[in-house]
PDB file of C-alpha atoms in Angstrom:
ATOM      1  CA  UNK A   1      27.145  -6.424  13.327  1.00 36.00           C
ATOM      2  CA  UNK A   2      29.562  -6.261  10.519  1.00 45.00           C
ATOM      3  CA  UNK A   3      31.328  -8.624   8.548  1.00 44.00           C
ATOM      4  CA  UNK A   4      31.012 -12.194  10.023  1.00 41.00           C
ATOM      5  CA  UNK A   5      34.468 -13.645  10.802  1.00 40.00           C
ATOM      6  CA  UNK A   6      35.685 -16.939   9.522  1.00 38.00           C
ATOM      7  CA  UNK A   7      35.148 -19.334  12.324  1.00 40.00           C
ATOM      8  CA  UNK A   8      38.452 -21.178  13.828  1.00 41.00           C
ATOM      9  CA  UNK A   9      39.035 -24.181  11.357  1.00 40.00           C
ATOM     10  CA  UNK A  10      36.580 -23.323   8.769  1.00 38.00           C
ATOM     11  CA  UNK A  11      37.329 -24.135   5.070  1.00 37.00           C
ATOM     12  CA  UNK A  12      38.283 -20.322   3.574  1.00 39.00           C
ATOM     13  CA  UNK A  13      37.043 -21.822   0.053  1.00 36.00           C
ATOM     14  CA  UNK A  14      33.477 -22.369   1.723  1.00 40.00           C
ATOM     15  CA  UNK A  15      33.493 -19.246   3.727  1.00 49.00           C
ATOM     16  CA  UNK A  16      30.433 -16.962   2.772  1.00 58.00           C
ATOM     17  CA  UNK A  17      31.120 -13.463   4.341  1.00 88.00           C
ATOM     18  CA  UNK A  18      28.065 -11.363   5.693  1.00 93.00           C
ATOM     19  CA  UNK A  19      27.487  -7.811   5.605  1.00 97.00           C
ATOM     20  CA  UNK A  20      25.441  -6.026   7.518  1.00 97.00           C
ATOM     21  CA  UNK A  21      23.649  -3.032   5.191  1.00 98.00           C
ATOM     22  CA  UNK A  22      21.521  -0.319   6.642  1.00 98.00           C
ATOM     23  CA  UNK A  23      19.321   0.806   4.099  1.00 99.00           C
ATOM     24  CA  UNK A  24      17.570   4.441   4.620  1.00 99.00           C
ATOM     25  CA  UNK A  25      14.656   5.219   2.320  1.00 99.00           C
ATOM     26  CA  UNK A  26      11.025   5.911   1.693  1.00 99.00           C
ATOM     27  CA  UNK A  27       8.429   3.409   0.010  1.00 98.00           C
ATOM     28  CA  UNK A  28       7.621   6.068  -2.612  1.00 97.00           C
ATOM     29  CA  UNK A  29      10.935   7.338  -3.563  1.00 97.00           C
ATOM     30  CA  UNK A  30      11.927   5.903  -6.951  1.00 96.00           C
ATOM     31  CA  UNK A  31      15.720   6.585  -6.528  1.00 97.00           C
ATOM     32  CA  UNK A  32      15.288   4.165  -3.474  1.00 98.00           C
ATOM     33  CA  UNK A  33      13.816   1.446  -5.626  1.00 98.00           C
ATOM     34  CA  UNK A  34      16.789   2.012  -7.640  1.00 98.00           C
ATOM     35  CA  UNK A  35      19.369   1.665  -5.250  1.00 99.00           C
ATOM     36  CA  UNK A  36      18.112  -1.467  -3.724  1.00 99.00           C
ATOM     37  CA  UNK A  37      17.921  -3.053  -6.999  1.00 99.00           C
ATOM     38  CA  UNK A  38      21.732  -1.784  -7.643  1.00 99.00           C
ATOM     39  CA  UNK A  39      23.060  -2.802  -4.405  1.00 99.00           C
ATOM     40  CA  UNK A  40      21.458  -6.144  -4.633  1.00 99.00           C
ATOM     41  CA  UNK A  41      22.890  -6.574  -8.322  1.00 98.00           C
ATOM     42  CA  UNK A  42      26.307  -5.405  -7.335  1.00 99.00           C
ATOM     43  CA  UNK A  43      26.137  -7.950  -4.408  1.00 98.00           C
ATOM     44  CA  UNK A  44      25.894 -10.637  -6.943  1.00 98.00           C
ATOM     45  CA  UNK A  45      28.731  -9.610  -8.504  1.00 97.00           C
ATOM     46  CA  UNK A  46      30.814 -10.861  -5.732  1.00 97.00           C
ATOM     47  CA  UNK A  47      31.232 -14.463  -5.235  1.00 94.00           C
ATOM     48  CA  UNK A  48      29.936 -15.460  -1.921  1.00 92.00           C
ATOM     49  CA  UNK A  49      28.905 -12.241  -0.272  1.00 96.00           C
ATOM     50  CA  UNK A  50      25.469 -12.390   1.568  1.00 96.00           C
ATOM     51  CA  UNK A  51      23.679  -9.006   2.501  1.00 98.00           C
ATOM     52  CA  UNK A  52      22.007  -8.659   5.727  1.00 97.00           C
ATOM     53  CA  UNK A  53      19.629  -5.757   4.842  1.00 98.00           C
ATOM     54  CA  UNK A  54      17.770  -3.759   7.455  1.00 98.00           C
ATOM     55  CA  UNK A  55      15.569  -0.963   6.340  1.00 99.00           C
ATOM     56  CA  UNK A  56      15.065   2.271   8.183  1.00 99.00           C
ATOM     57  CA  UNK A  57      12.568   4.735   7.623  1.00 99.00           C
ATOM     58  CA  UNK A  58      12.657   8.068   6.050  1.00 98.00           C
ATOM     59  CA  UNK A  59       9.333   9.993   5.029  1.00 97.00           C
ATOM     60  CA  UNK A  60       9.942  12.235   2.294  1.00 96.00           C
ATOM     61  CA  UNK A  61       6.355  13.628   2.953  1.00 94.00           C
ATOM     62  CA  UNK A  62       5.230  13.211   6.596  1.00 94.00           C
ATOM     63  CA  UNK A  63       2.636  15.722   6.381  1.00 93.00           C
ATOM     64  CA  UNK A  64       1.172  14.183   3.110  1.00 94.00           C
ATOM     65  CA  UNK A  65      -2.612  13.810   3.405  1.00 91.00           C
ATOM     66  CA  UNK A  66      -4.019  10.278   3.594  1.00 82.00           C
ATOM     67  CA  UNK A  67      -5.660  10.608   0.114  1.00 88.00           C
ATOM     68  CA  UNK A  68      -2.342  11.773  -1.337  1.00 94.00           C
ATOM     69  CA  UNK A  69      -1.617  14.096  -3.879  1.00 95.00           C
ATOM     70  CA  UNK A  70      -1.418  14.301  -7.878  1.00 92.00           C
ATOM     71  CA  UNK A  71       2.318  13.329  -8.446  1.00 90.00           C
ATOM     72  CA  UNK A  72       2.679  15.875 -11.108  1.00 85.00           C
ATOM     73  CA  UNK A  73       1.014  18.601  -9.158  1.00 90.00           C
ATOM     74  CA  UNK A  74       3.392  17.660  -5.991  1.00 90.00           C
ATOM     75  CA  UNK A  75       6.728  17.538  -7.987  1.00 87.00           C
ATOM     76  CA  UNK A  76       5.646  21.208  -9.490  1.00 88.00           C
ATOM     77  CA  UNK A  77       5.128  22.389  -5.716  1.00 88.00           C
ATOM     78  CA  UNK A  78       8.203  20.978  -4.480  1.00 85.00           C
ATOM     79  CA  UNK A  79      10.743  21.418  -6.924  1.00 84.00           C
ATOM     80  CA  UNK A  80       9.255  23.724  -9.650  1.00 84.00           C
ATOM     81  CA  UNK A  81       9.559  23.361 -13.642  1.00 79.00           C
ATOM     82  CA  UNK A  82       7.344  22.176 -16.199  1.00 78.00           C
ATOM     83  CA  UNK A  83       5.467  18.869 -16.665  1.00 74.00           C
ATOM     84  CA  UNK A  84       7.457  18.213 -19.633  1.00 79.00           C
ATOM     85  CA  UNK A  85      10.700  18.058 -17.594  1.00 81.00           C
ATOM     86  CA  UNK A  86       8.916  15.768 -14.811  1.00 80.00           C
ATOM     87  CA  UNK A  87       7.913  13.224 -17.816  1.00 83.00           C
ATOM     88  CA  UNK A  88      11.685  13.220 -19.139  1.00 87.00           C
ATOM     89  CA  UNK A  89      12.685  12.449 -15.518  1.00 88.00           C
ATOM     90  CA  UNK A  90      10.324   9.715 -15.233  1.00 89.00           C
ATOM     91  CA  UNK A  91      11.493   7.806 -18.460  1.00 92.00           C
ATOM     92  CA  UNK A  92      14.777   8.153 -17.586  1.00 93.00           C
ATOM     93  CA  UNK A  93      13.929   6.037 -14.435  1.00 94.00           C
ATOM     94  CA  UNK A  94      11.857   3.897 -16.218  1.00 95.00           C
ATOM     95  CA  UNK A  95      14.771   2.985 -18.433  1.00 96.00           C
ATOM     96  CA  UNK A  96      17.093   2.423 -15.202  1.00 97.00           C
ATOM     97  CA  UNK A  97      14.654   0.216 -13.575  1.00 97.00           C
ATOM     98  CA  UNK A  98      14.219  -1.957 -16.573  1.00 97.00           C
ATOM     99  CA  UNK A  99      17.844  -2.442 -16.887  1.00 98.00           C
ATOM    100  CA  UNK A 100      18.074  -3.930 -13.248  1.00 98.00           C
ATOM    101  CA  UNK A 101      14.508  -5.645 -13.756  1.00 98.00           C
ATOM    102  CA  UNK A 102      12.365  -3.330 -12.134  1.00 98.00           C
ATOM    103  CA  UNK A 103       9.408  -2.228 -13.441  1.00 97.00           C
ATOM    104  CA  UNK A 104       8.165   1.693 -13.205  1.00 96.00           C
ATOM    105  CA  UNK A 105       4.651   1.884 -14.437  1.00 94.00           C
ATOM    106  CA  UNK A 106       4.321   5.570 -14.807  1.00 84.00           C
ATOM    107  CA  UNK A 107       0.942   5.575 -16.385  1.00 84.00           C
ATOM    108  CA  UNK A 108      -0.282   3.486 -13.156  1.00 84.00           C
ATOM    109  CA  UNK A 109       1.329   5.769 -10.590  1.00 85.00           C
ATOM    110  CA  UNK A 110      -0.650   8.832 -10.433  1.00 87.00           C
ATOM    111  CA  UNK A 111      -0.256   9.727  -6.841  1.00 94.00           C
ATOM    112  CA  UNK A 112       1.781  10.173  -4.319  1.00 96.00           C
ATOM    113  CA  UNK A 113       1.065   8.539  -0.645  1.00 97.00           C
ATOM    114  CA  UNK A 114       1.578   9.158   2.952  1.00 97.00           C
ATOM    115  CA  UNK A 115       3.978   6.419   4.138  1.00 98.00           C
ATOM    116  CA  UNK A 116       3.586   6.350   7.885  1.00 98.00           C
ATOM    117  CA  UNK A 117       1.586   3.401   8.096  1.00 98.00           C
ATOM    118  CA  UNK A 118       4.050   1.450   5.772  1.00 99.00           C
ATOM    119  CA  UNK A 119       7.005   2.164   7.690  1.00 99.00           C
ATOM    120  CA  UNK A 120       5.288   0.840  10.545  1.00 99.00           C
ATOM    121  CA  UNK A 121       4.664  -2.484   9.443  1.00 99.00           C
ATOM    122  CA  UNK A 122       8.251  -2.728   8.098  1.00 99.00           C
ATOM    123  CA  UNK A 123       9.483  -1.801  11.523  1.00 99.00           C
ATOM    124  CA  UNK A 124       7.045  -4.466  12.693  1.00 99.00           C
ATOM    125  CA  UNK A 125       8.818  -7.064   9.901  1.00 99.00           C
ATOM    126  CA  UNK A 126      11.874  -5.958  11.051  1.00 98.00           C
ATOM    127  CA  UNK A 127      11.273  -7.240  15.027  1.00 98.00           C
ATOM    128  CA  UNK A 128      10.339 -10.286  13.218  1.00 98.00           C
ATOM    129  CA  UNK A 129      12.966 -11.269  10.639  1.00 96.00           C
ATOM    130  CA  UNK A 130      15.177  -9.662   8.325  1.00 95.00           C
ATOM    131  CA  UNK A 131      14.380 -11.671   5.384  1.00 96.00           C
ATOM    132  CA  UNK A 132      10.710 -11.093   5.933  1.00 98.00           C
ATOM    133  CA  UNK A 133      11.209  -7.092   5.878  1.00 99.00           C
ATOM    134  CA  UNK A 134      13.278  -7.683   2.706  1.00 98.00           C
ATOM    135  CA  UNK A 135      10.056  -9.142   1.119  1.00 99.00           C
ATOM    136  CA  UNK A 136       7.464  -6.560   2.694  1.00 99.00           C
ATOM    137  CA  UNK A 137      10.179  -3.990   1.231  1.00 99.00           C
ATOM    138  CA  UNK A 138       9.930  -5.302  -2.288  1.00 99.00           C
ATOM    139  CA  UNK A 139       6.442  -6.038  -2.505  1.00 99.00           C
ATOM    140  CA  UNK A 140       5.599  -2.214  -1.179  1.00 99.00           C
ATOM    141  CA  UNK A 141       7.869  -1.051  -3.842  1.00 99.00           C
ATOM    142  CA  UNK A 142       6.404  -3.240  -6.596  1.00 98.00           C
ATOM    143  CA  UNK A 143       2.989  -2.253  -5.382  1.00 98.00           C
ATOM    144  CA  UNK A 144       3.226   1.650  -5.513  1.00 97.00           C
ATOM    145  CA  UNK A 145       5.687   1.860  -8.777  1.00 97.00           C
ATOM    146  CA  UNK A 146       4.566  -1.117 -10.884  1.00 97.00           C
ATOM    147  CA  UNK A 147       0.857  -1.419  -9.802  1.00 97.00           C
ATOM    148  CA  UNK A 148       0.186   2.094  -8.755  1.00 95.00           C
ATOM    149  CA  UNK A 149      -1.635   0.845  -5.378  1.00 96.00           C
ATOM    150  CA  UNK A 150      -2.209   3.219  -2.473  1.00 96.00           C
ATOM    151  CA  UNK A 151       0.168   2.047   0.026  1.00 97.00           C
ATOM    152  CA  UNK A 152      -1.145   4.279   2.409  1.00 97.00           C
ATOM    153  CA  UNK A 153      -4.539   2.468   2.498  1.00 97.00           C
ATOM    154  CA  UNK A 154      -5.398  -0.207   5.501  1.00 98.00           C
ATOM    155  CA  UNK A 155      -6.794  -2.708   3.208  1.00 98.00           C
ATOM    156  CA  UNK A 156      -4.188  -2.464   0.098  1.00 98.00           C
ATOM    157  CA  UNK A 157      -1.671  -2.860   2.938  1.00 99.00           C
ATOM    158  CA  UNK A 158      -3.024  -5.674   4.582  1.00 99.00           C
ATOM    159  CA  UNK A 159      -2.989  -7.425   1.179  1.00 99.00           C
ATOM    160  CA  UNK A 160       0.563  -6.418   0.525  1.00 99.00           C
ATOM    161  CA  UNK A 161       1.798  -7.407   3.657  1.00 99.00           C
ATOM    162  CA  UNK A 162      -0.071 -10.743   3.430  1.00 99.00           C
ATOM    163  CA  UNK A 163       1.767 -11.270   0.385  1.00 99.00           C
ATOM    164  CA  UNK A 164       5.129 -10.816   1.487  1.00 99.00           C
ATOM    165  CA  UNK A 165       4.245 -13.376   4.384  1.00 98.00           C
ATOM    166  CA  UNK A 166       3.497 -11.410   7.545  1.00 99.00           C
ATOM    167  CA  UNK A 167       1.544 -12.737  10.152  1.00 98.00           C
ATOM    168  CA  UNK A 168      -2.056 -11.181   9.487  1.00 98.00           C
ATOM    169  CA  UNK A 169      -2.970 -10.715  13.194  1.00 98.00           C
ATOM    170  CA  UNK A 170      -0.139  -8.714  14.098  1.00 98.00           C
ATOM    171  CA  UNK A 171      -0.244  -6.729  10.856  1.00 99.00           C
ATOM    172  CA  UNK A 172      -3.860  -5.858  11.388  1.00 99.00           C
ATOM    173  CA  UNK A 173      -3.102  -4.922  15.084  1.00 99.00           C
ATOM    174  CA  UNK A 174      -0.613  -2.374  13.906  1.00 99.00           C
ATOM    175  CA  UNK A 175      -2.873  -1.037  11.483  1.00 99.00           C
ATOM    176  CA  UNK A 176      -5.689  -0.369  13.536  1.00 98.00           C
ATOM    177  CA  UNK A 177      -3.694   1.167  16.389  1.00 98.00           C
ATOM    178  CA  UNK A 178      -0.672   3.704  16.494  1.00 98.00           C
ATOM    179  CA  UNK A 179       1.944   1.055  17.525  1.00 99.00           C
ATOM    180  CA  UNK A 180       5.623   1.712  16.171  1.00 99.00           C
ATOM    181  CA  UNK A 181       4.833   5.310  15.425  1.00 98.00           C
ATOM    182  CA  UNK A 182       7.157   6.652  18.064  1.00 98.00           C
ATOM    183  CA  UNK A 183       9.793   4.333  16.719  1.00 98.00           C
ATOM    184  CA  UNK A 184       9.570   5.185  13.225  1.00 98.00           C
ATOM    185  CA  UNK A 185       9.313   9.196  14.236  1.00 97.00           C
ATOM    186  CA  UNK A 186      12.549   8.374  16.644  1.00 97.00           C
ATOM    187  CA  UNK A 187      14.357   6.566  14.168  1.00 97.00           C
ATOM    188  CA  UNK A 188      13.716   9.769  11.320  1.00 97.00           C
ATOM    189  CA  UNK A 189      15.325  12.220  14.133  1.00 96.00           C
ATOM    190  CA  UNK A 190      18.324  10.416  13.754  1.00 94.00           C
ATOM    191  CA  UNK A 191      19.319  10.767  10.306  1.00 94.00           C
ATOM    192  CA  UNK A 192      20.103  14.593  10.438  1.00 92.00           C
ATOM    193  CA  UNK A 193      22.634  13.768  13.315  1.00 92.00           C
ATOM    194  CA  UNK A 194      24.540  11.307  10.958  1.00 90.00           C
ATOM    195  CA  UNK A 195      24.630  13.865   8.187  1.00 92.00           C
ATOM    196  CA  UNK A 196      21.725  11.913   6.346  1.00 95.00           C
ATOM    197  CA  UNK A 197      19.304  14.405   4.534  1.00 94.00           C
ATOM    198  CA  UNK A 198      18.124  12.577   1.640  1.00 95.00           C
ATOM    199  CA  UNK A 199      17.643   8.911   0.427  1.00 98.00           C
ATOM    200  CA  UNK A 200      18.490   6.334  -0.362  1.00 98.00           C
ATOM    201  CA  UNK A 201      21.377   6.385   2.005  1.00 98.00           C
ATOM    202  CA  UNK A 202      23.035   3.071   2.392  1.00 98.00           C
ATOM    203  CA  UNK A 203      25.546   2.378   5.396  1.00 98.00           C
ATOM    204  CA  UNK A 204      27.662  -0.819   4.688  1.00 98.00           C
ATOM    205  CA  UNK A 205      29.228  -2.930   7.463  1.00 96.00           C
ATOM    206  CA  UNK A 206      28.150   0.054   9.708  1.00 95.00           C
ATOM    207  CA  UNK A 207      31.238   2.101   8.199  1.00 94.00           C
ATOM    208  CA  UNK A 208      30.550   3.167   5.129  1.00 97.00           C
ATOM    209  CA  UNK A 209      28.111   5.452   3.557  1.00 97.00           C
ATOM    210  CA  UNK A 210      26.919   5.588  -0.005  1.00 98.00           C
ATOM    211  CA  UNK A 211      24.431   8.116  -0.935  1.00 97.00           C
ATOM    212  CA  UNK A 212      22.119   7.880  -3.635  1.00 97.00           C
ATOM    213  CA  UNK A 213      20.292   5.636  -6.015  1.00 97.00           C
ATOM    214  CA  UNK A 214      23.879   4.846  -7.359  1.00 98.00           C
ATOM    215  CA  UNK A 215      24.778   2.501 -10.595  1.00 98.00           C
ATOM    216  CA  UNK A 216      25.769  -1.101  -9.861  1.00 98.00           C
ATOM    217  CA  UNK A 217      29.409  -0.239 -10.285  1.00 98.00           C
ATOM    218  CA  UNK A 218      29.533   2.569  -7.608  1.00 99.00           C
ATOM    219  CA  UNK A 219      27.876  -0.218  -5.207  1.00 99.00           C
ATOM    220  CA  UNK A 220      30.198  -2.959  -6.275  1.00 98.00           C
ATOM    221  CA  UNK A 221      33.172  -0.763  -5.740  1.00 98.00           C
ATOM    222  CA  UNK A 222      31.775   0.085  -2.395  1.00 98.00           C
ATOM    223  CA  UNK A 223      30.932  -3.152  -1.463  1.00 98.00           C
ATOM    224  CA  UNK A 224      34.813  -4.309  -2.274  1.00 97.00           C
ATOM    225  CA  UNK A 225      36.190  -1.442  -0.200  1.00 97.00           C
ATOM    226  CA  UNK A 226      34.142  -2.568   2.753  1.00 96.00           C
ATOM    227  CA  UNK A 227      35.525  -5.903   2.439  1.00 95.00           C
ATOM    228  CA  UNK A 228      38.912  -5.087   2.092  1.00 94.00           C
ATOM    229  CA  UNK A 229      38.676  -2.548   4.818  1.00 92.00           C
ATOM    230  CA  UNK A 230      36.868  -4.726   7.404  1.00 86.00           C
ATOM    231  CA  UNK A 231      38.520  -4.528  10.920  1.00 83.00           C
ATOM    232  CA  UNK A 232      40.200  -7.963  11.702  1.00 74.00           C
ATOM    233  CA  UNK A 233      38.221  -9.900  14.209  1.00 70.00           C
ATOM    234  CA  UNK A 234      39.079  -9.898  17.938  1.00 62.00           C
ATOM    235  CA  UNK A 235      41.092 -12.636  18.889  1.00 57.00           C
TER     236      UNK A 235
END
């Protein structure tokens, strides 16, 4: 699905375009939180535009142990560099988030966690309703980045999912099984084929790739470009 065509005999003044957006991300990726809120802020600048968001999995640390790892230790092992450098980066992220209305609580977030189960729940939500999937994504991001909660813990995930409005029985059934694990892994195998090796990766109207947690202005420009270059509906 791309942009919804204006129906025959519809009043163009009241027509509201709907754009599909495929958002590839991880729950513990701070730039993914930045990217999502920047994208939605950009969409609000375009009169009448509605985004139909679909979230897809990308695990930054698929081999992470269930108990997680100290975040500073993890960053030093993965990227190298002094702890002071990471502290400066976290402060820059906090300020970016604050400008977008999203709270990064750096004192609360001390560990990084495995996110397979979170992605399995997001897959379930996507089979039910795109709006529900967006709410769950938002609750997961807030739980981890703002509240420092363990997004690999089944009890925490049940509570987070309930807050998003997920059906409790289906949520519990997924968490007590391996359901959707194969689907998550299969989706993740697609990204290298499409040239995607980092997140967030945002695909507008199934045509235009915007990589990274871009500023609002960059997303706005990309959204307008997607609108202006949308193929004409078939006659």
